[in-house]
């Protein structure tokens, strides 16, 4: 067997170079940017956020479910910025709800509204929301009671819709005639791929009723509140008269079968679709007396077969090999062909209906609930806080760097400090991990027993490649390799210490340790003389056991 010691030392050297070449991870620093609401989930986050303790009940008062989903502020599972933490929905298949009030309500006046935040589906997606609700002003004292019935003005953000993805943009608009609110949904919401990396979601809403939905800094949907939402903001001026009914004698059939048409005398509806081909001739060499299937000549009746209990044993059949050598075998039957006389069932041709009056529609009447709001942004209820209320089948959804304010420039500056720092680091980490996975699938590596040198080399260099990007992830995905390399480093420095006198310079002579066995081996009978003690010490004989 070849020695693996040189390879282990090489691995240590390469690992040391990788650690030296690895760029230092950035460290999280709270932003200096100010906004009506800006959250980076620093250590005092719990002073602002309140998990919901609400309970849903049925119409008759029976308890159905509560917001039992757990919230934690912690680092991502694969951090790329030191000490950077986010709010994590921890529980799978559970209802989550948490909210935070604003110091001052935000009104929709002459400034744009900017909503921006990050979401990371750390374990991929399987039915999980990532949207936020901008709650109506007035909810601020009801944090523990926050639930799906709490009034909100805007809902925005990603949703895994089982299957598929969507970025919601919904607003609640008040009908000035009835006083009722109605949800207005974006007709064509963006549907980008979310993946497992951090994504940035941004909404710009302007005083002139235009909006811009952005994903990772790029515009995905530009439009107008008066044109792109369903149901529309403004109802129609006229509606169908609910009292108007279609007359009984109204004819709305545009075409009818020709009542004067007659089936031709020579039309045979019973003629078959196919008939035997009288011109067909049996192929030469056809084996009439050979069956297509014969009993399997190699089959044998099982020894445990009992004719009285199981009946007469019959061998399974197989295709007759003689049939494969001939055009065919068995009884020859004339093939079928299309029947030229076939016409099928006769139907009268269609003609225009002379009694046709057109498509009936109820008459129109003025809509009693009609109104015209040409500036719906100004009609939106001011917002007093932000809430996250969702049900998810995906755990460990991370929220971070929430900006709600009026400055597009400040929101973009925050993204440059946070998202655009994470993005290249996360992409590099994912690329390295995928490369390792691809190599694991594509390469057929010999086992340790077959080729120990190749086995160790493959493991070491995969670990080193990933450690260049993220040493922590390398130890997580390849713990055995990491532990072995760490042990090699310790062993190397121990050997150097012995060689140069740094370790054990004043210690007593080191004796070879005995093998720990239950019974003495032939080697136990052989002894060697211990080294001479230092000056002033007594010379003594010590029995030693040789290592195998």
PDB file of C-alpha atoms in Angstrom, residues 36-317:
ATOM      1  CA  UNK A  36     -40.333  56.520   8.752  1.00  0.00           C
ATOM      2  CA  UNK A  37     -39.751  52.789   9.289  1.00  0.00           C
ATOM      3  CA  UNK A  38     -36.473  50.946   8.784  1.00  0.00           C
ATOM      4  CA  UNK A  39     -35.798  47.545  10.331  1.00  0.00           C
ATOM      5  CA  UNK A  40     -32.561  45.538  10.248  1.00  0.00           C
ATOM      6  CA  UNK A  41     -33.414  43.307  13.231  1.00  0.00           C
ATOM      7  CA  UNK A  42     -30.723  44.501  15.580  1.00  0.00           C
ATOM      8  CA  UNK A  43     -30.583  43.299  19.193  1.00  0.00           C
ATOM      9  CA  UNK A  44     -33.426  45.590  20.293  1.00  0.00           C
ATOM     10  CA  UNK A  45     -35.856  44.259  17.656  1.00  0.00           C
ATOM     11  CA  UNK A  46     -38.281  42.844  20.258  1.00  0.00           C
ATOM     12  CA  UNK A  47     -38.988  46.382  21.460  1.00  0.00           C
ATOM     13  CA  UNK A  48     -40.649  47.052  18.110  1.00  0.00           C
ATOM     14  CA  UNK A  49     -42.138  43.712  17.035  1.00  0.00           C
ATOM     15  CA  UNK A  50     -44.980  41.838  18.745  1.00  0.00           C
ATOM     16  CA  UNK A  51     -45.841  38.210  17.913  1.00  0.00           C
ATOM     17  CA  UNK A  52     -49.579  37.622  17.630  1.00  0.00           C
ATOM     18  CA  UNK A  53     -51.439  35.686  20.305  1.00  0.00           C
ATOM     19  CA  UNK A  54     -54.748  35.760  18.422  1.00  0.00           C
ATOM     20  CA  UNK A  55     -56.898  32.663  18.033  1.00  0.00           C
ATOM     21  CA  UNK A  56     -59.237  31.936  15.157  1.00  0.00           C
ATOM     22  CA  UNK A  57     -62.715  30.684  16.025  1.00  0.00           C
ATOM     23  CA  UNK A  58     -65.548  29.189  13.988  1.00  0.00           C
ATOM     24  CA  UNK A  59     -68.903  30.941  13.586  1.00  0.00           C
ATOM     25  CA  UNK A  60     -70.299  29.029  16.568  1.00  0.00           C
ATOM     26  CA  UNK A  61     -67.328  29.888  18.777  1.00  0.00           C
ATOM     27  CA  UNK A  62     -65.304  26.697  18.464  1.00  0.00           C
ATOM     28  CA  UNK A  63     -61.549  27.172  18.407  1.00  0.00           C
ATOM     29  CA  UNK A  64     -59.983  26.127  15.117  1.00  0.00           C
ATOM     30  CA  UNK A  65     -56.377  27.338  15.111  1.00  0.00           C
ATOM     31  CA  UNK A  66     -53.959  29.842  16.598  1.00  0.00           C
ATOM     32  CA  UNK A  67     -50.815  31.630  15.437  1.00  0.00           C
ATOM     33  CA  UNK A  68     -48.470  29.004  16.829  1.00  0.00           C
ATOM     34  CA  UNK A  69     -45.677  29.583  14.322  1.00  0.00           C
ATOM     35  CA  UNK A  70     -42.423  30.546  16.069  1.00  0.00           C
ATOM     36  CA  UNK A  71     -40.390  33.638  15.214  1.00  0.00           C
ATOM     37  CA  UNK A  72     -36.655  33.996  15.816  1.00  0.00           C
ATOM     38  CA  UNK A  73     -34.105  36.664  14.911  1.00  0.00           C
ATOM     39  CA  UNK A  74     -30.966  34.823  13.873  1.00  0.00           C
ATOM     40  CA  UNK A  75     -28.242  34.565  11.250  1.00  0.00           C
ATOM     41  CA  UNK A  76     -29.057  32.785   7.966  1.00  0.00           C
ATOM     42  CA  UNK A  77     -28.314  29.079   7.747  1.00  0.00           C
ATOM     43  CA  UNK A  78     -25.452  29.978   5.385  1.00  0.00           C
ATOM     44  CA  UNK A  79     -24.313  33.455   6.484  1.00  0.00           C
ATOM     45  CA  UNK A  80     -22.198  35.590   4.171  1.00  0.00           C
ATOM     46  CA  UNK A  81     -22.082  38.722   6.349  1.00  0.00           C
ATOM     47  CA  UNK A  82     -20.831  38.382   9.917  1.00  0.00           C
ATOM     48  CA  UNK A  83     -23.460  39.201  12.587  1.00  0.00           C
ATOM     49  CA  UNK A  84     -26.131  39.948   9.963  1.00  0.00           C
ATOM     50  CA  UNK A  85     -29.459  38.679  11.337  1.00  0.00           C
ATOM     51  CA  UNK A  86     -33.006  38.518  10.066  1.00  0.00           C
ATOM     52  CA  UNK A  87     -36.510  37.652  11.236  1.00  0.00           C
ATOM     53  CA  UNK A  88     -37.181  33.955  10.589  1.00  0.00           C
ATOM     54  CA  UNK A  89     -40.534  32.153  10.427  1.00  0.00           C
ATOM     55  CA  UNK A  90     -39.379  28.885  11.973  1.00  0.00           C
ATOM     56  CA  UNK A  91     -42.337  26.512  11.940  1.00  0.00           C
ATOM     57  CA  UNK A  92     -43.486  24.305   9.087  1.00  0.00           C
ATOM     58  CA  UNK A  93     -47.233  23.892   8.434  1.00  0.00           C
ATOM     59  CA  UNK A  94     -48.218  26.629  10.871  1.00  0.00           C
ATOM     60  CA  UNK A  95     -49.838  30.068  11.013  1.00  0.00           C
ATOM     61  CA  UNK A  96     -47.416  32.922  11.713  1.00  0.00           C
ATOM     62  CA  UNK A  97     -48.251  36.520  12.602  1.00  0.00           C
ATOM     63  CA  UNK A  98     -46.102  39.372  13.886  1.00  0.00           C
ATOM     64  CA  UNK A  99     -46.362  43.160  13.578  1.00  0.00           C
ATOM     65  CA  UNK A 100     -44.592  46.434  14.333  1.00  0.00           C
ATOM     66  CA  UNK A 101     -46.141  49.936  14.618  1.00  0.00           C
ATOM     67  CA  UNK A 102     -44.773  53.100  13.035  1.00  0.00           C
ATOM     68  CA  UNK A 103     -43.781  56.045  15.195  1.00  0.00           C
ATOM     69  CA  UNK A 104     -46.048  58.231  13.034  1.00  0.00           C
ATOM     70  CA  UNK A 105     -48.758  57.231  10.538  1.00  0.00           C
ATOM     71  CA  UNK A 106     -47.827  57.405   6.866  1.00  0.00           C
ATOM     72  CA  UNK A 107     -50.365  59.140   4.625  1.00  0.00           C
ATOM     73  CA  UNK A 108     -50.683  58.955   0.859  1.00  0.00           C
ATOM     74  CA  UNK A 109     -50.296  62.641   0.033  1.00  0.00           C
ATOM     75  CA  UNK A 110     -47.797  64.299  -2.297  1.00  0.00           C
ATOM     76  CA  UNK A 111     -44.860  61.914  -1.755  1.00  0.00           C
ATOM     77  CA  UNK A 112     -44.241  58.499  -3.250  1.00  0.00           C
ATOM     78  CA  UNK A 113     -44.533  55.435  -1.035  1.00  0.00           C
ATOM     79  CA  UNK A 114     -41.547  53.096  -1.141  1.00  0.00           C
ATOM     80  CA  UNK A 115     -41.743  49.586   0.310  1.00  0.00           C
ATOM     81  CA  UNK A 116     -38.618  47.448   0.111  1.00  0.00           C
ATOM     82  CA  UNK A 117     -37.389  44.350   1.924  1.00  0.00           C
ATOM     83  CA  UNK A 118     -35.550  41.051   1.505  1.00  0.00           C
ATOM     84  CA  UNK A 119     -36.898  37.516   1.684  1.00  0.00           C
ATOM     85  CA  UNK A 120     -34.853  34.337   1.631  1.00  0.00           C
ATOM     86  CA  UNK A 121     -36.490  30.907   1.268  1.00  0.00           C
ATOM     87  CA  UNK A 122     -33.538  29.184   2.885  1.00  0.00           C
ATOM     88  CA  UNK A 123     -34.814  25.650   2.358  1.00  0.00           C
ATOM     89  CA  UNK A 124     -36.484  26.209  -0.973  1.00  0.00           C
ATOM     90  CA  UNK A 125     -40.181  26.626  -1.487  1.00  0.00           C
ATOM     91  CA  UNK A 126     -43.237  24.490  -0.904  1.00  0.00           C
ATOM     92  CA  UNK A 127     -46.309  26.657  -0.360  1.00  0.00           C
ATOM     93  CA  UNK A 128     -45.078  29.617   1.645  1.00  0.00           C
ATOM     94  CA  UNK A 129     -45.929  33.299   1.736  1.00  0.00           C
ATOM     95  CA  UNK A 130     -43.354  36.055   2.075  1.00  0.00           C
ATOM     96  CA  UNK A 131     -45.575  39.130   1.721  1.00  0.00           C
ATOM     97  CA  UNK A 132     -46.129  41.973   4.170  1.00  0.00           C
ATOM     98  CA  UNK A 133     -49.258  43.938   5.043  1.00  0.00           C
ATOM     99  CA  UNK A 134     -49.230  47.687   5.557  1.00  0.00           C
ATOM    100  CA  UNK A 135     -51.800  47.958   8.326  1.00  0.00           C
ATOM    101  CA  UNK A 136     -54.362  50.718   8.651  1.00  0.00           C
ATOM    102  CA  UNK A 137     -53.585  53.486  11.085  1.00  0.00           C
ATOM    103  CA  UNK A 138     -55.223  52.647  14.425  1.00  0.00           C
ATOM    104  CA  UNK A 139     -54.023  49.067  14.843  1.00  0.00           C
ATOM    105  CA  UNK A 140     -50.943  50.163  16.833  1.00  0.00           C
ATOM    106  CA  UNK A 141     -52.274  49.113  20.241  1.00  0.00           C
ATOM    107  CA  UNK A 142     -53.521  45.722  19.062  1.00  0.00           C
ATOM    108  CA  UNK A 143     -50.250  43.923  18.280  1.00  0.00           C
ATOM    109  CA  UNK A 144     -51.082  40.757  20.213  1.00  0.00           C
ATOM    110  CA  UNK A 145     -54.488  40.617  18.515  1.00  0.00           C
ATOM    111  CA  UNK A 146     -53.107  41.008  14.982  1.00  0.00           C
ATOM    112  CA  UNK A 147     -54.695  38.428  12.661  1.00  0.00           C
ATOM    113  CA  UNK A 148     -56.056  37.947   9.153  1.00  0.00           C
ATOM    114  CA  UNK A 149     -59.019  40.221   9.927  1.00  0.00           C
ATOM    115  CA  UNK A 150     -56.901  43.207  10.939  1.00  0.00           C
ATOM    116  CA  UNK A 151     -57.602  45.976   8.364  1.00  0.00           C
ATOM    117  CA  UNK A 152     -54.771  46.692   5.982  1.00  0.00           C
ATOM    118  CA  UNK A 153     -54.260  49.110   3.101  1.00  0.00           C
ATOM    119  CA  UNK A 154     -51.614  47.421   0.919  1.00  0.00           C
ATOM    120  CA  UNK A 155     -50.367  43.852   0.688  1.00  0.00           C
ATOM    121  CA  UNK A 156     -47.108  43.366  -1.172  1.00  0.00           C
ATOM    122  CA  UNK A 157     -44.485  40.680  -1.615  1.00  0.00           C
ATOM    123  CA  UNK A 158     -43.699  37.152  -2.765  1.00  0.00           C
ATOM    124  CA  UNK A 159     -45.840  34.056  -2.497  1.00  0.00           C
ATOM    125  CA  UNK A 160     -45.137  30.421  -3.355  1.00  0.00           C
ATOM    126  CA  UNK A 161     -48.522  29.390  -4.685  1.00  0.00           C
ATOM    127  CA  UNK A 162     -48.185  25.566  -4.919  1.00  0.00           C
ATOM    128  CA  UNK A 163     -47.043  25.356  -7.608  1.00  0.00           C
ATOM    129  CA  UNK A 164     -45.584  28.536  -9.021  1.00  0.00           C
ATOM    130  CA  UNK A 165     -44.480  31.923  -7.767  1.00  0.00           C
ATOM    131  CA  UNK A 166     -46.074  35.357  -7.651  1.00  0.00           C
ATOM    132  CA  UNK A 167     -45.363  38.850  -6.373  1.00  0.00           C
ATOM    133  CA  UNK A 168     -48.583  40.191  -4.866  1.00  0.00           C
ATOM    134  CA  UNK A 169     -49.636  43.806  -5.106  1.00  0.00           C
ATOM    135  CA  UNK A 170     -53.115  44.319  -3.653  1.00  0.00           C
ATOM    136  CA  UNK A 171     -54.722  47.444  -2.215  1.00  0.00           C
ATOM    137  CA  UNK A 172     -58.015  47.979  -0.395  1.00  0.00           C
ATOM    138  CA  UNK A 173     -60.144  50.781  -1.780  1.00  0.00           C
ATOM    139  CA  UNK A 174     -63.194  52.296  -0.085  1.00  0.00           C
ATOM    140  CA  UNK A 175     -66.375  52.770  -2.078  1.00  0.00           C
ATOM    141  CA  UNK A 176     -67.465  56.352  -1.223  1.00  0.00           C
ATOM    142  CA  UNK A 177     -71.124  55.485  -1.918  1.00  0.00           C
ATOM    143  CA  UNK A 178     -71.508  52.286   0.112  1.00  0.00           C
ATOM    144  CA  UNK A 179     -68.620  52.820   2.536  1.00  0.00           C
ATOM    145  CA  UNK A 180     -67.423  49.235   1.900  1.00  0.00           C
ATOM    146  CA  UNK A 181     -63.844  48.228   1.135  1.00  0.00           C
ATOM    147  CA  UNK A 182     -62.924  46.099  -1.856  1.00  0.00           C
ATOM    148  CA  UNK A 183     -59.603  44.402  -2.624  1.00  0.00           C
ATOM    149  CA  UNK A 184     -58.026  45.366  -5.941  1.00  0.00           C
ATOM    150  CA  UNK A 185     -55.613  42.736  -7.294  1.00  0.00           C
ATOM    151  CA  UNK A 186     -52.915  43.313  -9.897  1.00  0.00           C
ATOM    152  CA  UNK A 187     -54.143  41.596 -13.072  1.00  0.00           C
ATOM    153  CA  UNK A 188     -50.730  40.376 -14.244  1.00  0.00           C
ATOM    154  CA  UNK A 189     -48.483  39.987 -11.180  1.00  0.00           C
ATOM    155  CA  UNK A 190     -44.788  39.243 -11.844  1.00  0.00           C
ATOM    156  CA  UNK A 191     -43.818  35.579 -11.554  1.00  0.00           C
ATOM    157  CA  UNK A 192     -40.016  35.390 -11.225  1.00  0.00           C
ATOM    158  CA  UNK A 193     -38.124  32.375  -9.877  1.00  0.00           C
ATOM    159  CA  UNK A 194     -37.285  32.840  -6.190  1.00  0.00           C
ATOM    160  CA  UNK A 195     -34.793  30.035  -5.523  1.00  0.00           C
ATOM    161  CA  UNK A 196     -32.992  29.698  -2.168  1.00  0.00           C
ATOM    162  CA  UNK A 197     -30.957  32.907  -2.299  1.00  0.00           C
ATOM    163  CA  UNK A 198     -31.906  36.309  -0.882  1.00  0.00           C
ATOM    164  CA  UNK A 199     -34.239  38.302  -3.157  1.00  0.00           C
ATOM    165  CA  UNK A 200     -35.123  41.995  -2.984  1.00  0.00           C
ATOM    166  CA  UNK A 201     -38.750  43.127  -3.402  1.00  0.00           C
ATOM    167  CA  UNK A 202     -39.562  46.785  -4.018  1.00  0.00           C
ATOM    168  CA  UNK A 203     -42.776  48.719  -4.598  1.00  0.00           C
ATOM    169  CA  UNK A 204     -42.909  52.339  -5.733  1.00  0.00           C
ATOM    170  CA  UNK A 205     -46.363  53.952  -5.529  1.00  0.00           C
ATOM    171  CA  UNK A 206     -46.615  57.509  -6.851  1.00  0.00           C
ATOM    172  CA  UNK A 207     -49.131  60.319  -6.168  1.00  0.00           C
ATOM    173  CA  UNK A 208     -50.197  60.244  -9.845  1.00  0.00           C
ATOM    174  CA  UNK A 209     -51.566  56.668  -9.406  1.00  0.00           C
ATOM    175  CA  UNK A 210     -48.673  54.970 -11.189  1.00  0.00           C
ATOM    176  CA  UNK A 211     -46.692  52.128  -9.634  1.00  0.00           C
ATOM    177  CA  UNK A 212     -43.529  50.119 -10.224  1.00  0.00           C
ATOM    178  CA  UNK A 213     -43.049  46.565  -8.929  1.00  0.00           C
ATOM    179  CA  UNK A 214     -39.360  45.699  -8.831  1.00  0.00           C
ATOM    180  CA  UNK A 215     -37.496  42.424  -8.264  1.00  0.00           C
ATOM    181  CA  UNK A 216     -33.807  42.417  -7.324  1.00  0.00           C
ATOM    182  CA  UNK A 217     -33.491  46.027  -8.416  1.00  0.00           C
ATOM    183  CA  UNK A 218     -35.105  45.549 -11.841  1.00  0.00           C
ATOM    184  CA  UNK A 219     -38.540  46.808 -12.869  1.00  0.00           C
ATOM    185  CA  UNK A 220     -40.939  43.933 -13.565  1.00  0.00           C
ATOM    186  CA  UNK A 221     -44.293  45.711 -13.812  1.00  0.00           C
ATOM    187  CA  UNK A 222     -45.078  49.387 -14.503  1.00  0.00           C
ATOM    188  CA  UNK A 223     -48.638  50.630 -14.670  1.00  0.00           C
ATOM    189  CA  UNK A 224     -51.574  52.599 -13.312  1.00  0.00           C
ATOM    190  CA  UNK A 225     -53.977  51.854 -10.471  1.00  0.00           C
ATOM    191  CA  UNK A 226     -56.925  52.874 -12.661  1.00  0.00           C
ATOM    192  CA  UNK A 227     -56.093  50.411 -15.445  1.00  0.00           C
ATOM    193  CA  UNK A 228     -54.252  47.324 -14.193  1.00  0.00           C
ATOM    194  CA  UNK A 229     -56.333  46.020 -11.298  1.00  0.00           C
ATOM    195  CA  UNK A 230     -59.347  43.765 -10.961  1.00  0.00           C
ATOM    196  CA  UNK A 231     -62.029  44.543 -10.091  1.00  0.00           C
ATOM    197  CA  UNK A 232     -61.439  48.063 -11.418  1.00  0.00           C
ATOM    198  CA  UNK A 233     -61.348  51.009  -9.026  1.00  0.00           C
ATOM    199  CA  UNK A 234     -64.318  52.730 -10.665  1.00  0.00           C
ATOM    200  CA  UNK A 235     -67.501  50.718 -11.273  1.00  0.00           C
ATOM    201  CA  UNK A 236     -69.401  50.966 -14.603  1.00  0.00           C
ATOM    202  CA  UNK A 237     -71.902  53.793 -15.065  1.00  0.00           C
ATOM    203  CA  UNK A 238     -74.602  51.342 -16.162  1.00  0.00           C
ATOM    204  CA  UNK A 239     -75.459  47.827 -15.123  1.00  0.00           C
ATOM    205  CA  UNK A 240     -77.854  45.124 -16.348  1.00  0.00           C
ATOM    206  CA  UNK A 241     -81.400  45.548 -15.100  1.00  0.00           C
ATOM    207  CA  UNK A 242     -81.918  42.639 -12.685  1.00  0.00           C
ATOM    208  CA  UNK A 243     -85.680  42.831 -13.311  1.00  0.00           C
ATOM    209  CA  UNK A 244     -85.437  42.415 -17.075  1.00  0.00           C
ATOM    210  CA  UNK A 245     -86.161  38.869 -18.291  1.00  0.00           C
ATOM    211  CA  UNK A 246     -85.800  37.283 -21.744  1.00  0.00           C
ATOM    212  CA  UNK A 247     -89.219  36.862 -23.469  1.00  0.00           C
ATOM    213  CA  UNK A 248     -90.367  33.281 -23.882  1.00  0.00           C
ATOM    214  CA  UNK A 249     -90.774  33.670 -27.650  1.00  0.00           C
ATOM    215  CA  UNK A 250     -87.298  35.129 -28.125  1.00  0.00           C
ATOM    216  CA  UNK A 251     -85.368  33.210 -30.803  1.00  0.00           C
ATOM    217  CA  UNK A 252     -81.591  33.356 -30.275  1.00  0.00           C
ATOM    218  CA  UNK A 253     -80.573  30.374 -32.442  1.00  0.00           C
ATOM    219  CA  UNK A 254     -78.640  31.946 -35.324  1.00  0.00           C
ATOM    220  CA  UNK A 255     -78.560  28.818 -37.556  1.00  0.00           C
ATOM    221  CA  UNK A 256     -80.846  25.784 -37.814  1.00  0.00           C
ATOM    222  CA  UNK A 257     -80.936  22.526 -39.835  1.00  0.00           C
ATOM    223  CA  UNK A 258     -82.585  23.062 -43.238  1.00  0.00           C
ATOM    224  CA  UNK A 259     -86.160  21.784 -42.737  1.00  0.00           C
ATOM    225  CA  UNK A 260     -86.572  21.199 -46.514  1.00  0.00           C
ATOM    226  CA  UNK A 261     -83.485  19.033 -46.898  1.00  0.00           C
ATOM    227  CA  UNK A 262     -84.015  15.305 -47.590  1.00  0.00           C
ATOM    228  CA  UNK A 263     -81.625  12.396 -47.237  1.00  0.00           C
ATOM    229  CA  UNK A 264     -80.585  11.075 -50.691  1.00  0.00           C
ATOM    230  CA  UNK A 265     -82.090   7.699 -51.646  1.00  0.00           C
ATOM    231  CA  UNK A 266     -78.645   6.155 -52.139  1.00  0.00           C
ATOM    232  CA  UNK A 267     -77.382   7.262 -48.727  1.00  0.00           C
ATOM    233  CA  UNK A 268     -76.646   4.085 -46.755  1.00  0.00           C
ATOM    234  CA  UNK A 269     -76.159   4.958 -43.087  1.00  0.00           C
ATOM    235  CA  UNK A 270     -75.520   1.292 -42.263  1.00  0.00           C
ATOM    236  CA  UNK A 271     -72.552   0.851 -44.591  1.00  0.00           C
ATOM    237  CA  UNK A 272     -69.531  -0.240 -42.478  1.00  0.00           C
ATOM    238  CA  UNK A 273     -66.467   1.933 -42.170  1.00  0.00           C
ATOM    239  CA  UNK A 274     -64.144  -0.959 -43.227  1.00  0.00           C
ATOM    240  CA  UNK A 275     -64.610  -4.046 -45.370  1.00  0.00           C
ATOM    241  CA  UNK A 276     -62.417  -7.133 -46.080  1.00  0.00           C
ATOM    242  CA  UNK A 277     -59.834  -6.536 -48.798  1.00  0.00           C
ATOM    243  CA  UNK A 278     -60.849  -8.983 -51.544  1.00  0.00           C
ATOM    244  CA  UNK A 279     -57.652  -8.334 -53.463  1.00  0.00           C
ATOM    245  CA  UNK A 280     -55.416  -9.467 -50.627  1.00  0.00           C
ATOM    246  CA  UNK A 281     -53.495 -12.734 -51.114  1.00  0.00           C
ATOM    247  CA  UNK A 282     -52.110 -14.984 -48.400  1.00  0.00           C
ATOM    248  CA  UNK A 283     -48.312 -14.586 -48.303  1.00  0.00           C
ATOM    249  CA  UNK A 284     -46.230 -17.423 -49.655  1.00  0.00           C
ATOM    250  CA  UNK A 285     -44.749 -19.551 -46.915  1.00  0.00           C
ATOM    251  CA  UNK A 286     -47.559 -18.867 -44.417  1.00  0.00           C
ATOM    252  CA  UNK A 287     -47.651 -21.708 -41.841  1.00  0.00           C
ATOM    253  CA  UNK A 288     -51.350 -22.574 -41.519  1.00  0.00           C
ATOM    254  CA  UNK A 289     -50.761 -25.549 -39.239  1.00  0.00           C
ATOM    255  CA  UNK A 290     -48.427 -23.829 -36.811  1.00  0.00           C
ATOM    256  CA  UNK A 291     -50.005 -22.084 -33.807  1.00  0.00           C
ATOM    257  CA  UNK A 292     -48.696 -18.616 -32.943  1.00  0.00           C
ATOM    258  CA  UNK A 293     -48.094 -19.627 -29.311  1.00  0.00           C
ATOM    259  CA  UNK A 294     -46.953 -23.004 -27.976  1.00  0.00           C
ATOM    260  CA  UNK A 295     -46.370 -24.462 -24.488  1.00  0.00           C
ATOM    261  CA  UNK A 296     -42.949 -23.498 -23.163  1.00  0.00           C
ATOM    262  CA  UNK A 297     -40.790 -26.606 -23.785  1.00  0.00           C
ATOM    263  CA  UNK A 298     -38.432 -25.622 -20.961  1.00  0.00           C
ATOM    264  CA  UNK A 299     -41.167 -25.277 -18.363  1.00  0.00           C
ATOM    265  CA  UNK A 300     -41.429 -27.964 -15.694  1.00  0.00           C
ATOM    266  CA  UNK A 301     -44.228 -28.680 -13.304  1.00  0.00           C
ATOM    267  CA  UNK A 302     -43.259 -27.538  -9.798  1.00  0.00           C
ATOM    268  CA  UNK A 303     -42.508 -30.306  -7.352  1.00  0.00           C
ATOM    269  CA  UNK A 304     -45.058 -28.946  -4.875  1.00  0.00           C
ATOM    270  CA  UNK A 305     -47.831 -28.978  -7.510  1.00  0.00           C
ATOM    271  CA  UNK A 306     -50.726 -31.229  -6.433  1.00  0.00           C
ATOM    272  CA  UNK A 307     -53.060 -32.152  -9.322  1.00  0.00           C
ATOM    273  CA  UNK A 308     -55.881 -32.992  -6.928  1.00  0.00           C
ATOM    274  CA  UNK A 309     -55.707 -29.661  -5.097  1.00  0.00           C
ATOM    275  CA  UNK A 310     -54.285 -27.384  -7.792  1.00  0.00           C
ATOM    276  CA  UNK A 311     -55.860 -28.971 -10.873  1.00  0.00           C
ATOM    277  CA  UNK A 312     -54.128 -30.115 -14.020  1.00  0.00           C
ATOM    278  CA  UNK A 313     -50.827 -28.334 -14.519  1.00  0.00           C
ATOM    279  CA  UNK A 314     -50.556 -26.475 -17.801  1.00  0.00           C
ATOM    280  CA  UNK A 315     -47.237 -25.154 -19.025  1.00  0.00           C
ATOM    281  CA  UNK A 316     -47.061 -21.400 -19.772  1.00  0.00           C
ATOM    282  CA  UNK A 317     -47.055 -20.478 -23.439  1.00  0.00           C
TER     283      UNK A 317
END
